[in-house]
Short mmCIF file of C-alpha atoms in Angstrom, two decimals:
data_model
loop_
_atom_site.label_atom_id
_atom_site.label_comp_id
_atom_site.label_asym_id
_atom_site.label_seq_id
_atom_site.Cartn_x
_atom_site.Cartn_y
_atom_site.Cartn_z
CA MET A 1 -16.54 6.73 1.98
CA SER A 2 -14.83 8.69 4.74
CA SER A 3 -12.23 7.64 7.27
CA ALA A 4 -14.75 8.16 10.05
CA ALA A 5 -16.96 5.45 8.58
CA LEU A 6 -14.32 2.78 9.06
CA PRO A 7 -14.01 0.66 12.22
CA VAL A 8 -11.31 1.54 14.73
CA THR A 9 -11.44 -1.80 16.55
CA PRO A 10 -9.90 -4.99 15.19
CA LEU A 11 -12.10 -7.45 13.34
CA PRO A 12 -12.37 -11.01 14.74
CA ARG A 13 -10.20 -12.20 11.86
CA PRO A 14 -6.97 -10.71 10.50
CA LEU A 15 -7.40 -8.12 7.79
CA HIS A 16 -5.69 -9.41 4.66
CA VAL A 17 -3.17 -6.97 3.19
CA ALA A 18 -1.98 -7.90 -0.32
CA ILE A 19 1.11 -6.10 -1.63
CA LEU A 20 1.79 -6.24 -5.35
CA ILE A 21 5.41 -6.96 -6.28
CA PHE A 22 7.02 -6.88 -9.70
CA ASP A 23 10.47 -6.61 -11.28
CA ASP A 24 12.04 -3.22 -10.55
CA VAL A 25 9.74 -2.49 -7.62
CA GLU A 26 11.25 0.06 -5.25
CA ALA A 27 12.41 -1.94 -2.23
CA LEU A 28 11.21 0.49 0.45
CA ASP A 29 7.88 0.99 -1.30
CA LEU A 30 7.34 -2.72 -0.68
CA CYS A 31 9.17 -3.21 2.61
CA GLY A 32 7.92 -0.05 4.32
CA PRO A 33 4.22 -1.02 4.27
CA TYR A 34 5.15 -4.66 4.95
CA GLU A 35 7.01 -3.62 8.10
CA VAL A 36 4.20 -1.34 9.28
CA PHE A 37 1.43 -3.91 9.01
CA THR A 38 3.45 -6.80 10.43
CA THR A 39 4.76 -4.66 13.29
CA ALA A 40 1.21 -3.54 14.09
CA SER A 41 0.21 -7.19 14.36
CA ARG A 42 3.16 -7.88 16.66
CA MET A 43 2.24 -4.93 18.88
CA HIS A 44 -1.37 -6.16 19.02
CA GLN A 45 -0.17 -9.58 20.14
CA ARG A 46 1.83 -8.01 22.96
CA LEU A 47 -1.28 -6.22 24.19
CA HIS A 48 -3.63 -9.15 23.60
CA PRO A 49 -1.72 -12.47 23.82
CA GLY A 50 -3.49 -15.22 21.95
CA ALA A 51 -5.77 -12.87 20.01
CA ALA A 52 -6.05 -13.06 16.25
CA ASP A 53 -3.47 -11.02 14.34
CA LEU A 54 -4.55 -7.59 13.20
CA PHE A 55 -3.20 -8.13 9.70
CA SER A 56 -1.99 -10.95 7.51
CA VAL A 57 0.33 -9.73 4.77
CA THR A 58 0.86 -11.44 1.41
CA CYS A 59 3.27 -10.40 -1.34
CA VAL A 60 1.68 -11.18 -4.71
CA ALA A 61 3.26 -11.35 -8.17
CA ARG A 62 2.52 -12.81 -11.60
CA SER A 63 4.20 -16.03 -10.52
CA THR A 64 6.04 -17.32 -7.48
CA ALA A 65 9.40 -16.99 -9.23
CA PRO A 66 11.83 -14.60 -7.53
CA VAL A 67 11.23 -10.92 -8.22
CA ARG A 68 14.23 -8.64 -8.69
CA ALA A 69 13.55 -5.33 -7.00
CA ARG A 70 15.19 -2.11 -8.07
CA ALA A 71 18.90 -2.12 -7.16
CA GLY A 72 18.98 -5.91 -7.14
CA LEU A 73 17.20 -7.08 -4.00
CA ARG A 74 15.53 -10.45 -4.69
CA VAL A 75 12.13 -11.17 -3.19
CA LEU A 76 10.17 -14.43 -3.13
CA PRO A 77 6.44 -13.81 -3.66
CA ASP A 78 4.04 -15.55 -1.30
CA ALA A 79 1.41 -16.12 -3.99
CA ALA A 80 0.75 -15.72 -7.70
CA PHE A 81 -2.15 -13.84 -9.29
CA ALA A 82 -3.87 -17.09 -10.22
CA GLU A 83 -3.81 -18.34 -6.63
CA LEU A 84 -5.53 -15.27 -5.24
CA ALA A 85 -7.88 -14.77 -8.18
CA CYS A 86 -10.17 -17.49 -6.82
CA ALA A 87 -9.73 -16.52 -3.17
CA THR A 88 -11.47 -13.86 -1.11
CA PRO A 89 -10.35 -10.38 -2.24
CA PRO A 90 -7.84 -8.68 0.06
CA ASP A 91 -9.16 -6.19 2.58
CA VAL A 92 -6.30 -3.83 1.73
CA LEU A 93 -4.41 -3.71 -1.57
CA ILE A 94 -1.04 -1.93 -1.63
CA VAL A 95 0.53 -1.09 -5.00
CA PRO A 96 4.14 0.07 -4.60
CA GLY A 97 6.15 2.04 -7.12
CA GLY A 98 9.56 1.83 -8.70
CA VAL A 99 10.18 1.47 -12.42
CA VAL A 100 6.58 0.66 -13.26
CA ASP A 101 6.46 0.84 -17.08
CA ALA A 102 6.48 -2.92 -17.63
CA ALA A 103 4.07 -3.64 -14.77
CA ALA A 104 1.65 -0.95 -15.91
CA ALA A 105 1.74 -2.32 -19.46
CA CYS A 106 1.24 -5.95 -18.39
CA PRO A 107 -2.34 -7.13 -19.07
CA ASP A 108 -2.17 -9.78 -16.32
CA THR A 109 -1.00 -7.22 -13.76
CA ARG A 110 -3.63 -4.68 -14.74
CA ALA A 111 -6.38 -7.30 -14.64
CA TRP A 112 -5.38 -8.62 -11.22
CA VAL A 113 -5.03 -5.13 -9.74
CA ALA A 114 -8.46 -4.14 -11.06
CA GLN A 115 -10.04 -7.33 -9.69
CA ALA A 116 -8.37 -7.03 -6.28
CA ALA A 117 -9.22 -3.34 -5.98
CA ALA A 118 -12.86 -3.99 -6.82
CA GLY A 119 -13.22 -6.19 -3.75
CA ALA A 120 -10.86 -4.38 -1.38
CA GLN A 121 -11.95 -2.11 1.43
CA ILE A 122 -8.94 0.13 0.74
CA THR A 123 -6.66 0.33 -2.28
CA ALA A 124 -3.47 2.33 -1.79
CA SER A 125 -0.40 3.21 -3.84
CA VAL A 126 3.10 4.28 -2.94
CA CYS A 127 5.07 6.57 -5.23
CA THR A 128 4.69 5.60 -8.91
CA GLY A 129 2.31 2.82 -7.98
CA ALA A 130 -0.32 5.43 -8.86
CA PHE A 131 0.57 4.87 -12.53
CA ILE A 132 -0.29 1.17 -12.18
CA LEU A 133 -3.61 1.98 -10.54
CA ALA A 134 -4.39 4.45 -13.30
CA ALA A 135 -3.40 1.99 -16.03
CA ALA A 136 -5.67 -0.62 -14.41
CA GLY A 137 -8.61 1.78 -14.44
CA VAL A 138 -8.73 2.01 -10.65
CA LEU A 139 -7.68 5.68 -10.51
CA THR A 140 -9.76 7.54 -13.07
CA HIS A 141 -10.34 11.00 -11.61
CA GLY A 142 -10.06 13.08 -8.48
CA PRO A 143 -7.17 14.04 -6.19
CA VAL A 144 -4.08 11.82 -6.04
CA THR A 145 -0.37 12.17 -5.39
CA THR A 146 2.90 10.48 -6.32
CA HIS A 147 6.64 11.03 -6.01
CA TRP A 148 7.51 14.70 -6.62
CA GLU A 149 9.69 13.75 -9.57
CA ASP A 150 6.76 12.06 -11.32
CA VAL A 151 3.98 14.58 -10.69
CA ALA A 152 4.29 16.19 -14.13
CA ASP A 153 4.26 12.82 -15.94
CA LEU A 154 1.19 11.63 -14.05
CA ARG A 155 -0.62 14.86 -14.91
CA GLN A 156 0.32 14.52 -18.57
CA GLN A 157 -0.56 10.84 -18.93
CA TYR A 158 -3.80 11.00 -16.93
CA PRO A 159 -5.18 14.55 -17.21
CA ALA A 160 -8.46 13.64 -15.46
CA LEU A 161 -6.51 13.11 -12.23
CA GLU A 162 -6.01 16.04 -9.87
CA VAL A 163 -2.37 15.40 -9.04
CA GLN A 164 -1.32 17.14 -5.83
CA ASP A 165 2.22 17.93 -4.77
CA ASN A 166 3.73 18.86 -1.42
CA VAL A 167 1.62 16.28 0.43
CA ARG A 168 2.62 12.93 1.94
CA TRP A 169 -0.61 11.16 1.07
CA VAL A 170 -4.12 11.79 -0.23
CA ASP A 171 -6.95 9.87 1.44
CA ARG A 172 -10.19 9.49 -0.53
CA GLY A 173 -11.64 6.75 1.64
CA ALA A 174 -11.47 3.64 -0.51
CA LEU A 175 -8.54 5.05 -2.53
CA VAL A 176 -5.35 6.35 -0.91
CA THR A 177 -2.22 7.48 -2.74
CA SER A 178 1.11 8.52 -1.27
CA ALA A 179 4.23 10.33 -2.35
CA GLY A 180 7.62 8.71 -2.75
CA ILE A 181 9.34 5.92 -0.86
CA SER A 182 9.28 6.87 2.85
CA ALA A 183 5.84 8.45 2.44
CA GLY A 184 4.56 4.90 2.04
CA ILE A 185 5.47 4.28 5.70
CA ASP A 186 3.55 7.39 6.78
CA MET A 187 0.55 6.37 4.69
CA SER A 188 0.61 2.82 6.04
CA LEU A 189 0.64 4.11 9.62
CA HIS A 190 -2.32 6.27 8.64
CA LEU A 191 -4.11 3.15 7.39
CA VAL A 192 -3.35 1.36 10.66
CA SER A 193 -4.87 4.34 12.45
CA ARG A 194 -8.00 4.10 10.30
CA LEU A 195 -8.38 0.36 10.72
CA ALA A 196 -7.16 -0.24 14.28
CA GLY A 197 -7.12 3.16 15.94
CA ALA A 198 -4.59 5.95 16.44
CA PRO A 199 -3.03 4.44 19.60
CA MET A 200 -2.05 1.33 17.63
CA ALA A 201 -0.55 3.44 14.85
CA GLN A 202 1.42 5.45 17.40
CA ARG A 203 2.60 2.29 19.15
CA THR A 204 3.67 0.84 15.80
CA ALA A 205 5.59 3.99 14.86
CA ARG A 206 7.30 3.99 18.24
CA GLN A 207 8.31 0.35 17.85
CA MET A 208 9.73 1.11 14.41
CA ASP A 209 11.51 4.15 15.87
CA THR A 210 10.15 6.29 13.06
CA PRO A 211 8.71 9.79 13.48
CA TRP A 212 5.11 9.89 12.29
CA ASN A 213 3.05 12.98 11.65
CA PRO A 214 -0.62 11.93 11.33
CA GLN A 215 -1.24 14.93 9.09
CA PRO A 216 -0.58 14.40 5.37
#
């Protein structure tokens, strides 16, 4: 599936973006995409008052107990795996990074990620979230990227992957991976461009006061 095959006009309902969260998640890996998609919805409402939101964003964890992000930030999940397991799969699944060893080894996390990715239009990772996607069997081969510090480990652990460095993100259509931390913001703006058009991505970046290069 190519980017050109995706719609560039909003659907009549909000696109559901589910963001995985787990203990030791990198805060900006989570908050960067969250800010992009929610800001895009706010910009859409300014242009089209009363229209449906572009995106609805849900933070999902094993349970609804507070999650302690890396460096101590506490986050309250919106939903647990079990709640969304019976619901419609998300349109977009975002898997952030951080210290991912426990999350990647967790059978419940791997199972939910695999299930959500199977029904999602786009599955994307930020930073070391690529390790979770690989552990869940979602990333099995082909070009990917991750944080520069983790490129060698990803190559060693998953030799079938073509791990690229010196890029901000790698777009394979249904699977998108990005480099570390702030690259998740760039990638998320790229996804907004794919799903709602480049002008909306540019308007979102301007509102966030963040420079955005649409080239990876």
